[in-house]
Amino acid sequence: METKKNTMRKANFHLELMDLGNDNPPFEWKESLNPKQMKRWERGEAALAVAPPKIESEKMFVRFVAVAKACQKWRAGPEPASDEFIKSLQELDKCQKEGLMLALFPVERNRDQWAKLLNVTGAQLAYIAYHTFKPLLKFYGEKVSAQVSISHWSKNYCPVCGDQPTMAKLSGQDGHRKLYCGRCETHWRYKRSGCPYCNEDDSEASFFTLDDNRQYRVYLCDHCKSYLKTVDERECGEVDLFCEDILTVELDELAHNEGYQRGGTEHYG
């Protein structure tokens, strides 16, 4: 029963975020990567580090506050968003609002200083920022993917935004693995064996499944104690990993109960 409540709460949280205007991200990015930038990307730098887009801080701040309120309503994130935190956000002046947005995008600079000023933990601030910039980065990722050869990327972090994967899927007849970035929703191919978080190359890594849902696997790394939820599309056909993540809260709870943590994603949920 508790798992079902958590799933519904998570689903309602994301549905509310979708109503905030995800289809119209408050920026445009019409640039093309120049040869120098392309070479940097080919050497392993994520596109966001090579050619970051400019953002409209005022509009992004409005969304940031809306996401914070949704976190409070649906009890999302590593801790509840308090009334005092919401009030502190609303009392920021124009320069402070811009400074906060620029500090959290594209990389989290001075996060702890802002967390102290707003009387919130850095983890909760990162969580809200993650969901604030997600539609923008999804749009950016689509533009970048049209310019670079994602199929040539073999790193354990996202070729677009540099984040670590949140899920994976096994695709095609050969069951090759594709990692999935929840922040910008980019997929890229990665070696089948080994942990994408600590790079421990253990072909005998363990995983568990659910008897009534064999398409789901949870890979466990005993080296870094992380886990990676994976969907086997050979069992169920093509899936949307964003939706699958919401529907598989039970797998997260089972992994947590065994002492594993979701790899590299303190700000994700």
Coordinates of C-alpha atoms in Angstrom, one line a residue:
M1 CA 0.0 0.0 0.0
E2 CA 2.8 2.4 0.9
T3 CA 4.6 1.7 -2.4
K4 CA 1.4 2.5 -4.3
K5 CA 1.0 5.8 -2.4
N6 CA 4.6 6.7 -3.2
T7 CA 4.1 5.9 -6.9
M8 CA 0.9 8.0 -7.1
R9 CA 2.6 10.9 -5.2
K10 CA 5.6 10.8 -7.6
A11 CA 3.3 10.6 -10.7
N12 CA 1.2 13.6 -9.5
F13 CA 4.3 15.6 -8.8
H14 CA 5.5 15.1 -12.4
L15 CA 2.1 15.7 -13.8
E16 CA 2.0 19.1 -12.1
L17 CA 5.5 19.9 -13.4
M18 CA 4.2 19.1 -16.9
D19 CA 1.5 21.7 -16.5
L20 CA 4.1 24.4 -15.9
G21 CA 4.7 24.8 -19.6
N22 CA 7.4 22.3 -20.5
D23 CA 6.6 22.6 -24.2
N24 CA 7.8 26.2 -24.3
P25 CA 11.2 26.3 -22.6
P26 CA 12.2 30.0 -21.9
F27 CA 15.2 30.1 -24.2
E28 CA 16.3 29.5 -27.8
W29 CA 19.4 27.8 -28.9
K30 CA 20.1 28.0 -32.6
E31 CA 23.9 27.7 -32.5
S32 CA 25.9 25.2 -34.4
L33 CA 29.0 23.6 -32.8
N34 CA 32.1 25.0 -34.5
P35 CA 35.0 22.7 -35.3
K36 CA 36.9 23.5 -32.1
Q37 CA 33.8 22.8 -30.0
M38 CA 33.1 19.6 -31.9
K39 CA 36.7 18.3 -31.2
R40 CA 36.2 19.0 -27.5
W41 CA 33.0 17.0 -27.6
E42 CA 34.7 14.2 -29.4
R43 CA 37.5 14.1 -26.8
G44 CA 34.8 13.5 -24.1
E45 CA 33.5 16.9 -23.0
A46 CA 29.7 17.1 -22.7
A47 CA 28.0 19.6 -25.0
L48 CA 26.7 21.6 -22.1
A49 CA 30.3 22.3 -21.0
V50 CA 31.4 23.1 -24.6
A51 CA 28.5 25.3 -25.7
P52 CA 26.2 26.2 -22.8
P53 CA 23.0 28.1 -23.8
K54 CA 22.0 31.4 -22.3
I55 CA 18.9 31.4 -20.1
E56 CA 16.3 33.9 -19.2
S57 CA 16.9 34.0 -15.5
E58 CA 13.6 35.8 -14.6
K59 CA 11.4 33.2 -16.3
M60 CA 13.5 30.4 -14.9
F61 CA 13.1 31.8 -11.4
V62 CA 9.3 31.8 -11.8
R63 CA 9.5 28.1 -12.7
F64 CA 12.0 27.4 -9.8
V65 CA 9.4 28.7 -7.3
A66 CA 6.6 26.7 -8.9
V67 CA 8.7 23.5 -8.7
A68 CA 9.5 24.3 -5.0
K69 CA 5.8 24.6 -4.3
A70 CA 5.1 21.3 -6.1
C71 CA 7.8 19.7 -4.0
Q72 CA 6.1 21.0 -0.9
K73 CA 2.6 19.8 -2.0
W74 CA 3.7 16.3 -3.0
R75 CA 6.5 15.8 -0.5
A76 CA 9.0 15.4 -3.3
G77 CA 12.7 15.5 -2.8
P78 CA 15.2 14.6 -0.1
E79 CA 13.2 16.7 2.4
P80 CA 10.0 18.7 2.5
A81 CA 10.1 22.3 1.2
S82 CA 9.1 24.5 4.1
D83 CA 7.0 27.6 4.1
E84 CA 10.0 29.5 5.3
F85 CA 12.0 28.4 2.2
I86 CA 9.2 29.5 -0.2
K87 CA 9.0 32.8 1.6
S88 CA 12.8 33.3 1.4
L89 CA 12.6 32.7 -2.3
Q90 CA 9.9 35.3 -2.8
E91 CA 11.8 37.9 -0.8
L92 CA 14.8 37.8 -3.1
D93 CA 15.5 40.9 -5.1
K94 CA 15.9 40.9 -8.8
C95 CA 19.7 40.6 -8.7
Q96 CA 19.6 37.8 -6.2
K97 CA 17.0 35.9 -8.3
E98 CA 19.3 36.1 -11.3
G99 CA 22.3 35.2 -9.2
L100 CA 20.6 32.0 -7.9
M101 CA 19.6 30.9 -11.4
L102 CA 23.1 31.5 -12.8
A103 CA 24.6 29.7 -9.8
L104 CA 22.5 26.6 -10.4
F105 CA 22.8 26.4 -14.2
P106 CA 24.6 24.8 -16.0
V107 CA 26.7 23.7 -13.1
E108 CA 26.0 24.1 -9.4
R109 CA 28.3 26.9 -8.3
N110 CA 28.2 28.2 -4.8
R111 CA 25.3 25.9 -4.0
D112 CA 26.1 25.6 -0.4
Q113 CA 26.2 29.4 0.0
W114 CA 22.7 29.8 -1.5
A115 CA 21.4 26.9 0.6
K116 CA 22.6 28.6 3.8
L117 CA 21.1 31.9 2.7
L118 CA 17.7 30.2 1.9
N119 CA 17.8 27.9 5.0
V120 CA 17.6 24.7 2.9
T121 CA 19.9 21.8 2.3
G122 CA 22.1 21.7 -0.7
A123 CA 20.5 18.4 -1.7
Q124 CA 17.0 19.9 -1.8
L125 CA 18.2 22.9 -3.7
A126 CA 19.8 20.6 -6.3
Y127 CA 16.7 18.6 -6.5
I128 CA 14.5 21.7 -7.3
A129 CA 17.1 23.0 -9.8
Y130 CA 17.2 19.6 -11.5
H131 CA 13.4 19.7 -12.2
T132 CA 13.5 23.4 -13.0
F133 CA 16.0 23.1 -15.8
K134 CA 14.9 19.7 -17.1
P135 CA 12.5 20.8 -20.0
L136 CA 15.1 23.4 -21.1
L137 CA 17.9 20.7 -21.2
K138 CA 15.6 18.3 -23.0
F139 CA 15.1 20.9 -25.7
Y140 CA 18.8 21.7 -25.8
G141 CA 19.6 17.9 -26.0
E142 CA 17.4 17.5 -29.0
K143 CA 19.2 20.4 -30.8
V144 CA 22.6 19.0 -29.9
S145 CA 21.8 15.4 -30.9
A146 CA 21.0 16.6 -34.3
Q147 CA 24.5 17.9 -34.7
V148 CA 26.7 15.3 -33.1
S149 CA 27.1 11.5 -33.6
I150 CA 25.7 10.2 -30.3
S151 CA 26.3 6.6 -31.6
H152 CA 30.0 7.3 -31.2
W153 CA 29.8 8.3 -27.6
S154 CA 30.9 5.5 -25.2
K155 CA 31.4 7.4 -21.9
N156 CA 29.6 6.6 -18.7
Y157 CA 28.1 10.1 -18.5
C158 CA 25.6 11.9 -20.7
P159 CA 27.0 13.3 -24.0
V160 CA 24.7 16.3 -23.8
C161 CA 24.7 17.5 -20.2
G162 CA 27.4 15.4 -18.5
D163 CA 25.1 14.0 -15.9
Q164 CA 25.3 10.3 -14.8
P165 CA 22.6 7.9 -16.0
T166 CA 19.4 7.3 -14.1
M167 CA 18.2 4.2 -15.9
A168 CA 19.1 1.9 -18.7
K169 CA 17.4 -0.4 -21.2
L170 CA 18.4 -3.5 -23.2
S171 CA 17.6 -3.1 -26.8
G172 CA 17.7 -4.9 -30.1
Q173 CA 18.0 -8.6 -30.7
D174 CA 21.4 -8.6 -29.1
G175 CA 20.2 -6.8 -26.0
H176 CA 22.8 -4.1 -26.1
R177 CA 22.7 -1.6 -23.3
K178 CA 21.6 2.0 -23.6
L179 CA 22.0 4.4 -20.7
Y180 CA 19.4 7.1 -20.1
C181 CA 19.9 10.6 -18.6
G182 CA 16.9 11.7 -16.7
R183 CA 17.9 15.3 -16.8
C184 CA 17.9 15.9 -20.5
E185 CA 16.3 12.5 -21.6
T186 CA 19.2 11.5 -23.8
H187 CA 20.0 7.9 -24.6
W188 CA 23.4 6.5 -25.5
R189 CA 25.0 3.1 -26.0
Y190 CA 27.3 1.7 -23.4
K191 CA 29.1 -1.5 -22.8
R192 CA 27.0 -4.3 -21.5
S193 CA 29.2 -5.2 -18.5
G194 CA 30.4 -3.1 -15.7
C195 CA 29.1 -0.4 -13.4
P196 CA 28.5 3.0 -15.2
Y197 CA 29.0 4.8 -11.9
C198 CA 32.4 3.6 -10.6
N199 CA 33.6 2.0 -13.8
E200 CA 34.2 -1.3 -12.0
D201 CA 34.3 -3.7 -15.0
D202 CA 32.7 -6.8 -13.5
S203 CA 31.0 -9.1 -16.0
E204 CA 29.5 -11.1 -13.2
A205 CA 27.6 -8.2 -11.6
S206 CA 24.5 -9.3 -9.9
F207 CA 20.9 -8.2 -10.6
F208 CA 17.5 -9.1 -9.4
T209 CA 14.1 -9.2 -11.1
L210 CA 10.4 -9.4 -10.1
D211 CA 8.8 -12.7 -10.8
D212 CA 5.7 -11.1 -12.3
N213 CA 7.6 -8.4 -14.3
R214 CA 10.5 -10.1 -15.9
Q215 CA 11.2 -7.1 -18.1
Y216 CA 12.7 -5.2 -15.1
R217 CA 16.2 -5.8 -13.8
V218 CA 18.0 -4.0 -11.1
Y219 CA 21.8 -4.2 -11.5
L220 CA 23.8 -4.0 -8.2
C221 CA 27.4 -2.9 -7.8
D222 CA 29.0 -4.2 -4.6
H223 CA 32.0 -2.0 -5.3
C224 CA 30.2 1.4 -5.0
K225 CA 26.9 0.1 -3.6
S226 CA 24.9 1.7 -6.3
Y227 CA 22.1 0.2 -8.4
L228 CA 20.8 0.8 -11.9
K229 CA 17.2 0.1 -12.9
T230 CA 17.0 -1.5 -16.4
V231 CA 14.2 -2.4 -18.7
D232 CA 14.7 -5.3 -21.1
E233 CA 12.8 -4.3 -24.3
R234 CA 13.2 -7.8 -25.6
E235 CA 10.5 -8.8 -23.0
C236 CA 8.1 -5.9 -23.4
G237 CA 8.8 -3.9 -26.5
E238 CA 10.0 -0.2 -26.7
V239 CA 9.4 1.8 -23.6
D240 CA 9.6 5.4 -22.3
L241 CA 12.1 5.3 -19.5
F242 CA 10.8 8.5 -18.0
C243 CA 7.5 6.8 -17.4
E244 CA 9.0 3.5 -16.5
D245 CA 11.0 5.2 -13.7
I246 CA 7.8 6.5 -12.1
L247 CA 6.2 3.1 -12.4
T248 CA 9.0 1.2 -10.7
V249 CA 9.2 2.8 -7.3
E250 CA 9.0 -0.7 -5.8
L251 CA 12.3 -1.5 -7.3
D252 CA 13.9 1.5 -5.7
E253 CA 12.6 0.5 -2.3
L254 CA 13.8 -3.1 -2.7
A255 CA 17.3 -1.9 -3.6
H256 CA 17.4 0.6 -0.7
N257 CA 16.3 -2.1 1.7
E258 CA 19.3 -4.1 0.6
G259 CA 21.7 -1.2 1.3
Y260 CA 22.2 0.1 -2.3
Q261 CA 21.7 3.7 -3.4
R262 CA 20.7 5.1 -6.8
G263 CA 24.0 5.9 -8.5
G264 CA 25.2 9.4 -8.8
T265 CA 21.7 11.1 -8.6
E266 CA 21.2 12.9 -5.3
H267 CA 19.0 15.4 -7.1
Y268 CA 16.9 12.9 -9.0
G269 CA 13.5 11.4 -8.2

